[in-house]
Amino acid sequence: AQSVTQLGSHVSVSEGALVLLRCNYSSSVPPYLFWYVQYPNQGLQLLLKYTSAATLVKGINGFEAEFKKSETSFHLTKPSAHMSDAAEYFCAVSEKDSNYQLIWGAGTKLIIKP
Amino acid sequence: SQTIHQWPATLVQPVGSPLSLECTVEGTSNPNLYWYRQAAGRGLQLLFYSVGIGQISSEVPQNLSASRPQDRQFILSSKKLLLSDSGFYLCAWSTLAGSPNYGYTFGSGTRLTVV
C-alpha cells in the first residue's frame, strides 16, 4: 500500500543553518511528489513538486528537493534557515494506483532557533 | 489565474447545530474538488472529493456530507454537529493528473470549534 513517512515530527535548526526535512515514500510506479508548507491557522501552500521531469526540483522561498528513486526519497532542503521558515511541512505523493489521490505524511514542524 | 475561496475563516457552533462551509474556485473549469479535515496535532484526512457536478465520493463515514451544486462550488454540511467535528477544514482543487500544471491548491481553511 502507498505510504509516506516523514522522519521527525519536530526538527530544530539554528538560524542560518542547513534545513533538511526527510520524506520517504512507497510506490510501485513513478509517483508525483509534493512538499507543502503550513503556517499557523493558514491553508497549505505548495513549495515544490516533482512530476517526472528533473530530479532536482527548486521551489519557492529557497527550498529544493531531490527525487531519488533508488532510495524512494524526496527530502526537502534549504541551505540557510530563516526565522520566517518556522512552520509545518507536509510531504505528499499521488500515483495512478491510488487514483491520484494525495497520500500525506504526518508532517514535520520546523523550529528555528535564533 | 486560478483562485480558491473558502469561508468563513472561523466558526464556533454549539453541539447539535447545522453546518455549512462553502468553497468556490475561479479561473478554471471542471476541477477536481476536495474537503480535508485537520484535527489538532494530526495530519490531513480526506473527507470528500468530487470529479464533477453531483458526483461526490466519501472517504470517511461520519455525520458530514458534501454537495457540488455547480462546477466550481463545493459545500460541506452537517445536520447536527458533534464535538468531534471540531478541527481545521480545508478545501482544495486539482487539475487532472498528467496535465501540465497538475497539482493541488488549497483554500485558507475554516477553523471550526464545536462547543
mmCIF file of C-alpha atoms in Angstrom:
data_model
loop_
_atom_site.group_PDB
_atom_site.id
_atom_site.type_symbol
_atom_site.label_atom_id
_atom_site.label_comp_id
_atom_site.label_asym_id
_atom_site.label_seq_id
_atom_site.Cartn_x
_atom_site.Cartn_y
_atom_site.Cartn_z
ATOM 1 C CA ALA A 1 0.000 0.000 0.000
ATOM 2 C CA GLN A 2 1.092 3.534 -0.655
ATOM 3 C CA SER A 3 2.526 5.424 2.288
ATOM 4 C CA VAL A 4 4.579 8.497 3.081
ATOM 5 C CA THR A 5 6.940 8.682 6.023
ATOM 6 C CA GLN A 6 8.325 11.923 7.333
ATOM 7 C CA LEU A 7 11.115 11.304 9.783
ATOM 8 C CA GLY A 8 10.829 13.544 12.836
ATOM 9 C CA SER A 9 7.630 15.216 13.915
ATOM 10 C CA HIS A 10 9.783 18.172 15.038
ATOM 11 C CA VAL A 11 13.064 19.409 13.594
ATOM 12 C CA SER A 12 15.001 22.220 15.229
ATOM 13 C CA VAL A 13 17.770 24.144 13.464
ATOM 14 C CA SER A 14 19.610 27.351 14.163
ATOM 15 C CA GLU A 15 19.031 30.392 12.015
ATOM 16 C CA GLY A 16 21.461 30.262 9.095
ATOM 17 C CA ALA A 17 21.940 26.501 9.343
ATOM 18 C CA LEU A 18 21.025 23.886 6.759
ATOM 19 C CA VAL A 19 17.430 22.702 6.768
ATOM 20 C CA LEU A 20 16.842 19.022 5.942
ATOM 21 C CA LEU A 21 13.367 17.545 6.182
ATOM 22 C CA ARG A 22 13.126 13.895 5.271
ATOM 23 C CA CYS A 23 10.409 12.202 3.260
ATOM 24 C CA ASN A 24 10.310 8.589 2.117
ATOM 25 C CA TYR A 25 7.503 7.064 0.138
ATOM 26 C CA SER A 26 6.389 3.668 -1.002
ATOM 27 C CA SER A 27 5.175 3.431 -4.545
ATOM 28 C CA SER A 28 5.280 0.761 -7.197
ATOM 29 C CA VAL A 29 5.163 3.230 -10.069
ATOM 30 C CA PRO A 30 6.717 6.633 -10.702
ATOM 31 C CA PRO A 31 4.786 8.997 -8.481
ATOM 32 C CA TYR A 32 4.066 12.678 -8.298
ATOM 33 C CA LEU A 33 5.630 14.133 -5.164
ATOM 34 C CA PHE A 34 4.806 17.356 -3.363
ATOM 35 C CA TRP A 35 6.027 19.438 -0.462
ATOM 36 C CA TYR A 36 3.587 21.848 1.192
ATOM 37 C CA VAL A 37 4.131 24.372 3.958
ATOM 38 C CA GLN A 38 1.507 25.406 6.506
ATOM 39 C CA TYR A 39 1.822 28.465 8.710
ATOM 40 C CA PRO A 40 -0.366 28.586 11.845
ATOM 41 C CA ASN A 41 -4.090 28.823 11.090
ATOM 42 C CA GLN A 42 -3.493 29.030 7.371
ATOM 43 C CA GLY A 43 -4.028 26.752 4.418
ATOM 44 C CA LEU A 44 -1.326 24.737 2.733
ATOM 45 C CA GLN A 45 0.969 26.420 0.243
ATOM 46 C CA LEU A 46 2.783 24.447 -2.418
ATOM 47 C CA LEU A 47 6.553 24.665 -2.025
ATOM 48 C CA LEU A 48 7.527 22.441 -4.927
ATOM 49 C CA LYS A 49 6.523 19.343 -6.836
ATOM 50 C CA TYR A 50 8.135 16.505 -8.767
ATOM 51 C CA THR A 51 6.307 15.437 -11.901
ATOM 52 C CA SER A 52 8.856 13.135 -13.606
ATOM 53 C CA ALA A 53 10.909 15.906 -15.138
ATOM 54 C CA ALA A 54 14.166 16.992 -13.496
ATOM 55 C CA THR A 55 15.009 15.035 -10.346
ATOM 56 C CA LEU A 56 16.233 18.167 -8.565
ATOM 57 C CA VAL A 57 13.277 20.432 -8.065
ATOM 58 C CA LYS A 58 13.561 24.048 -6.999
ATOM 59 C CA GLY A 59 10.698 25.686 -5.180
ATOM 60 C CA ILE A 60 9.723 28.903 -3.520
ATOM 61 C CA ASN A 61 11.495 30.563 -0.590
ATOM 62 C CA GLY A 62 14.857 28.961 -1.463
ATOM 63 C CA PHE A 63 13.748 25.367 -0.894
ATOM 64 C CA GLU A 64 14.624 22.472 -3.133
ATOM 65 C CA ALA A 65 14.124 18.717 -3.120
ATOM 66 C CA GLU A 66 15.729 15.819 -4.910
ATOM 67 C CA PHE A 67 13.833 12.785 -6.142
ATOM 68 C CA LYS A 68 15.915 9.648 -5.572
ATOM 69 C CA LYS A 69 14.162 6.633 -6.983
ATOM 70 C CA SER A 70 16.690 4.129 -5.613
ATOM 71 C CA GLU A 71 16.147 5.451 -2.098
ATOM 72 C CA THR A 72 12.419 6.211 -2.578
ATOM 73 C CA SER A 73 13.122 9.590 -1.035
ATOM 74 C CA PHE A 74 12.186 13.190 -1.669
ATOM 75 C CA HIS A 75 13.975 15.154 1.040
ATOM 76 C CA LEU A 76 13.466 18.907 1.344
ATOM 77 C CA THR A 77 16.465 21.166 1.867
ATOM 78 C CA LYS A 78 17.350 24.814 2.255
ATOM 79 C CA PRO A 79 20.946 25.987 2.633
ATOM 80 C CA SER A 80 20.293 28.665 5.242
ATOM 81 C CA ALA A 81 17.302 28.773 7.561
ATOM 82 C CA HIS A 82 15.418 31.985 8.252
ATOM 83 C CA MET A 83 13.141 32.677 11.188
ATOM 84 C CA SER A 84 10.280 33.001 8.707
ATOM 85 C CA ASP A 85 10.724 29.335 7.736
ATOM 86 C CA ALA A 86 9.215 28.215 11.045
ATOM 87 C CA ALA A 87 6.105 26.283 10.019
ATOM 88 C CA GLU A 88 4.825 22.768 9.477
ATOM 89 C CA TYR A 89 5.889 20.953 6.342
ATOM 90 C CA PHE A 90 3.983 18.145 4.664
ATOM 91 C CA CYS A 91 5.182 15.680 2.073
ATOM 92 C CA ALA A 92 2.591 14.046 -0.170
ATOM 93 C CA VAL A 93 2.534 11.548 -3.032
ATOM 94 C CA SER A 94 -0.004 10.724 -5.674
ATOM 95 C CA GLU A 95 0.075 7.972 -8.229
ATOM 96 C CA LYS A 96 -2.138 6.088 -10.625
ATOM 97 C CA ASP A 97 -2.696 3.151 -8.278
ATOM 98 C CA SER A 98 -4.395 5.440 -5.765
ATOM 99 C CA ASN A 99 -6.395 7.213 -8.453
ATOM 100 C CA TYR A 100 -4.070 10.159 -7.961
ATOM 101 C CA GLN A 101 -5.418 10.957 -4.510
ATOM 102 C CA LEU A 102 -2.871 12.629 -2.277
ATOM 103 C CA ILE A 103 -1.314 10.388 0.353
ATOM 104 C CA TRP A 104 0.074 12.569 3.124
ATOM 105 C CA GLY A 105 2.931 12.325 5.522
ATOM 106 C CA ALA A 106 2.223 13.190 9.131
ATOM 107 C CA GLY A 107 4.047 16.496 8.867
ATOM 108 C CA THR A 108 7.232 17.937 10.359
ATOM 109 C CA LYS A 109 7.217 21.051 12.459
ATOM 110 C CA LEU A 110 10.306 23.123 11.714
ATOM 111 C CA ILE A 111 11.597 25.179 14.632
ATOM 112 C CA ILE A 112 14.169 27.887 14.023
ATOM 113 C CA LYS A 113 16.440 28.842 16.917
ATOM 114 C CA PRO A 114 17.807 32.375 16.925
ATOM 115 C CA SER B 1 -5.184 32.957 -12.730
ATOM 116 C CA GLN B 2 -6.959 30.416 -10.608
ATOM 117 C CA THR B 3 -8.108 31.265 -7.110
ATOM 118 C CA ILE B 4 -9.931 29.356 -4.417
ATOM 119 C CA HIS B 5 -12.155 30.985 -1.815
ATOM 120 C CA GLN B 6 -13.249 29.332 1.394
ATOM 121 C CA TRP B 7 -15.432 30.804 4.111
ATOM 122 C CA PRO B 8 -15.933 31.501 6.889
ATOM 123 C CA ALA B 9 -12.425 31.653 8.332
ATOM 124 C CA THR B 10 -13.566 30.789 11.838
ATOM 125 C CA LEU B 11 -16.773 29.364 13.223
ATOM 126 C CA VAL B 12 -17.974 28.484 16.695
ATOM 127 C CA GLN B 13 -21.069 26.323 16.742
ATOM 128 C CA PRO B 14 -22.983 24.537 19.504
ATOM 129 C CA VAL B 15 -23.323 20.787 19.532
ATOM 130 C CA GLY B 16 -26.344 19.694 17.534
ATOM 131 C CA SER B 17 -26.419 22.753 15.293
ATOM 132 C CA PRO B 18 -26.162 22.551 11.494
ATOM 133 C CA LEU B 19 -23.089 23.370 9.466
ATOM 134 C CA SER B 20 -22.465 24.765 6.020
ATOM 135 C CA LEU B 21 -18.988 25.561 4.721
ATOM 136 C CA GLU B 22 -18.593 26.840 1.203
ATOM 137 C CA CYS B 23 -15.739 26.735 -1.251
ATOM 138 C CA THR B 24 -15.576 28.239 -4.720
ATOM 139 C CA VAL B 25 -12.911 28.107 -7.387
ATOM 140 C CA GLU B 26 -12.343 30.723 -10.059
ATOM 141 C CA GLY B 27 -10.346 30.676 -13.248
ATOM 142 C CA THR B 28 -10.676 27.024 -14.159
ATOM 143 C CA SER B 29 -13.378 24.656 -15.294
ATOM 144 C CA ASN B 30 -14.235 21.110 -14.244
ATOM 145 C CA PRO B 31 -11.749 20.967 -11.382
ATOM 146 C CA ASN B 32 -11.476 18.037 -9.004
ATOM 147 C CA LEU B 33 -12.603 19.333 -5.605
ATOM 148 C CA TYR B 34 -11.727 18.089 -2.133
ATOM 149 C CA TRP B 35 -12.619 18.597 1.526
ATOM 150 C CA TYR B 36 -9.957 17.765 4.084
ATOM 151 C CA ARG B 37 -10.010 17.945 7.870
ATOM 152 C CA GLN B 38 -7.002 18.552 10.044
ATOM 153 C CA ALA B 39 -7.510 17.748 13.713
ATOM 154 C CA ALA B 40 -5.238 19.371 16.278
ATOM 155 C CA GLY B 41 -1.751 17.880 16.127
ATOM 156 C CA ARG B 42 -2.675 15.475 13.382
ATOM 157 C CA GLY B 43 -2.234 15.241 9.647
ATOM 158 C CA LEU B 44 -4.727 15.755 6.872
ATOM 159 C CA GLN B 45 -7.698 13.487 6.443
ATOM 160 C CA LEU B 46 -9.565 13.401 3.148
ATOM 161 C CA LEU B 47 -13.302 13.657 3.777
ATOM 162 C CA PHE B 48 -14.853 14.016 0.325
ATOM 163 C CA TYR B 49 -13.831 14.519 -3.252
ATOM 164 C CA SER B 50 -15.711 15.327 -6.421
ATOM 165 C CA VAL B 51 -14.801 14.919 -10.066
ATOM 166 C CA GLY B 52 -17.909 16.655 -11.387
ATOM 167 C CA ILE B 53 -21.262 18.246 -10.599
ATOM 168 C CA GLY B 54 -23.300 15.997 -8.352
ATOM 169 C CA GLN B 55 -20.508 13.408 -8.123
ATOM 170 C CA ILE B 56 -19.349 13.018 -4.533
ATOM 171 C CA SER B 57 -17.116 10.321 -3.085
ATOM 172 C CA SER B 58 -16.894 9.880 0.667
ATOM 173 C CA GLU B 59 -13.704 8.639 2.228
ATOM 174 C CA VAL B 60 -14.689 8.540 5.886
ATOM 175 C CA PRO B 61 -18.059 7.591 7.389
ATOM 176 C CA GLN B 62 -19.307 10.424 9.551
ATOM 177 C CA ASN B 63 -22.169 12.825 10.073
ATOM 178 C CA LEU B 64 -20.846 15.175 7.416
ATOM 179 C CA SER B 65 -21.964 15.406 3.815
ATOM 180 C CA ALA B 66 -20.796 17.261 0.741
ATOM 181 C CA SER B 67 -22.501 18.619 -2.330
ATOM 182 C CA ARG B 68 -21.384 20.132 -5.598
ATOM 183 C CA PRO B 69 -24.317 22.107 -6.991
ATOM 184 C CA GLN B 70 -22.200 23.939 -9.555
ATOM 185 C CA ASP B 71 -18.980 23.139 -11.381
ATOM 186 C CA ARG B 72 -16.818 25.334 -9.175
ATOM 187 C CA GLN B 73 -18.729 25.218 -5.903
ATOM 188 C CA PHE B 74 -18.229 22.638 -3.168
ATOM 189 C CA ILE B 75 -20.198 22.657 0.077
ATOM 190 C CA LEU B 76 -19.564 20.752 3.289
ATOM 191 C CA SER B 77 -22.594 20.264 5.527
ATOM 192 C CA SER B 78 -23.836 18.657 8.667
ATOM 193 C CA LYS B 79 -27.326 18.422 10.096
ATOM 194 C CA LYS B 80 -26.129 18.055 13.694
ATOM 195 C CA LEU B 81 -22.582 18.821 14.752
ATOM 196 C CA LEU B 82 -20.684 16.689 17.238
ATOM 197 C CA LEU B 83 -17.852 17.790 19.500
ATOM 198 C CA SER B 84 -15.566 15.544 17.467
ATOM 199 C CA ASP B 85 -16.277 17.618 14.358
ATOM 200 C CA SER B 86 -14.034 20.376 15.670
ATOM 201 C CA GLY B 87 -10.999 20.936 13.517
ATOM 202 C CA PHE B 88 -9.482 22.832 10.660
ATOM 203 C CA TYR B 89 -11.313 22.242 7.374
ATOM 204 C CA LEU B 90 -9.552 22.771 4.102
ATOM 205 C CA CYS B 91 -10.970 22.887 0.616
ATOM 206 C CA ALA B 92 -8.719 22.120 -2.339
ATOM 207 C CA TRP B 93 -8.888 21.761 -6.086
ATOM 208 C CA SER B 94 -6.727 19.985 -8.596
ATOM 209 C CA THR B 95 -6.341 19.563 -12.297
ATOM 210 C CA LEU B 96 -6.222 16.134 -13.862
ATOM 211 C CA ALA B 97 -3.104 14.095 -13.205
ATOM 212 C CA GLY B 98 -0.786 14.306 -16.168
ATOM 213 C CA SER B 99 -1.916 17.780 -17.179
ATOM 214 C CA PRO B 100 0.869 20.358 -17.463
ATOM 215 C CA ASN B 101 0.009 22.176 -14.248
ATOM 216 C CA TYR B 102 -1.050 19.142 -12.233
ATOM 217 C CA GLY B 103 -1.169 19.880 -8.548
ATOM 218 C CA TYR B 104 -3.409 20.640 -5.618
ATOM 219 C CA THR B 105 -4.263 24.174 -4.477
ATOM 220 C CA PHE B 106 -5.716 24.754 -1.035
ATOM 221 C CA GLY B 107 -8.048 27.339 0.396
ATOM 222 C CA SER B 108 -7.181 29.293 3.514
ATOM 223 C CA GLY B 109 -9.177 26.992 5.767
ATOM 224 C CA THR B 110 -12.024 27.218 8.268
ATOM 225 C CA ARG B 111 -11.347 26.758 11.967
ATOM 226 C CA LEU B 112 -14.470 25.072 13.378
ATOM 227 C CA THR B 113 -14.951 24.815 17.112
ATOM 228 C CA VAL B 114 -17.959 22.872 18.331
ATOM 229 C CA VAL B 115 -18.919 23.778 21.899
#
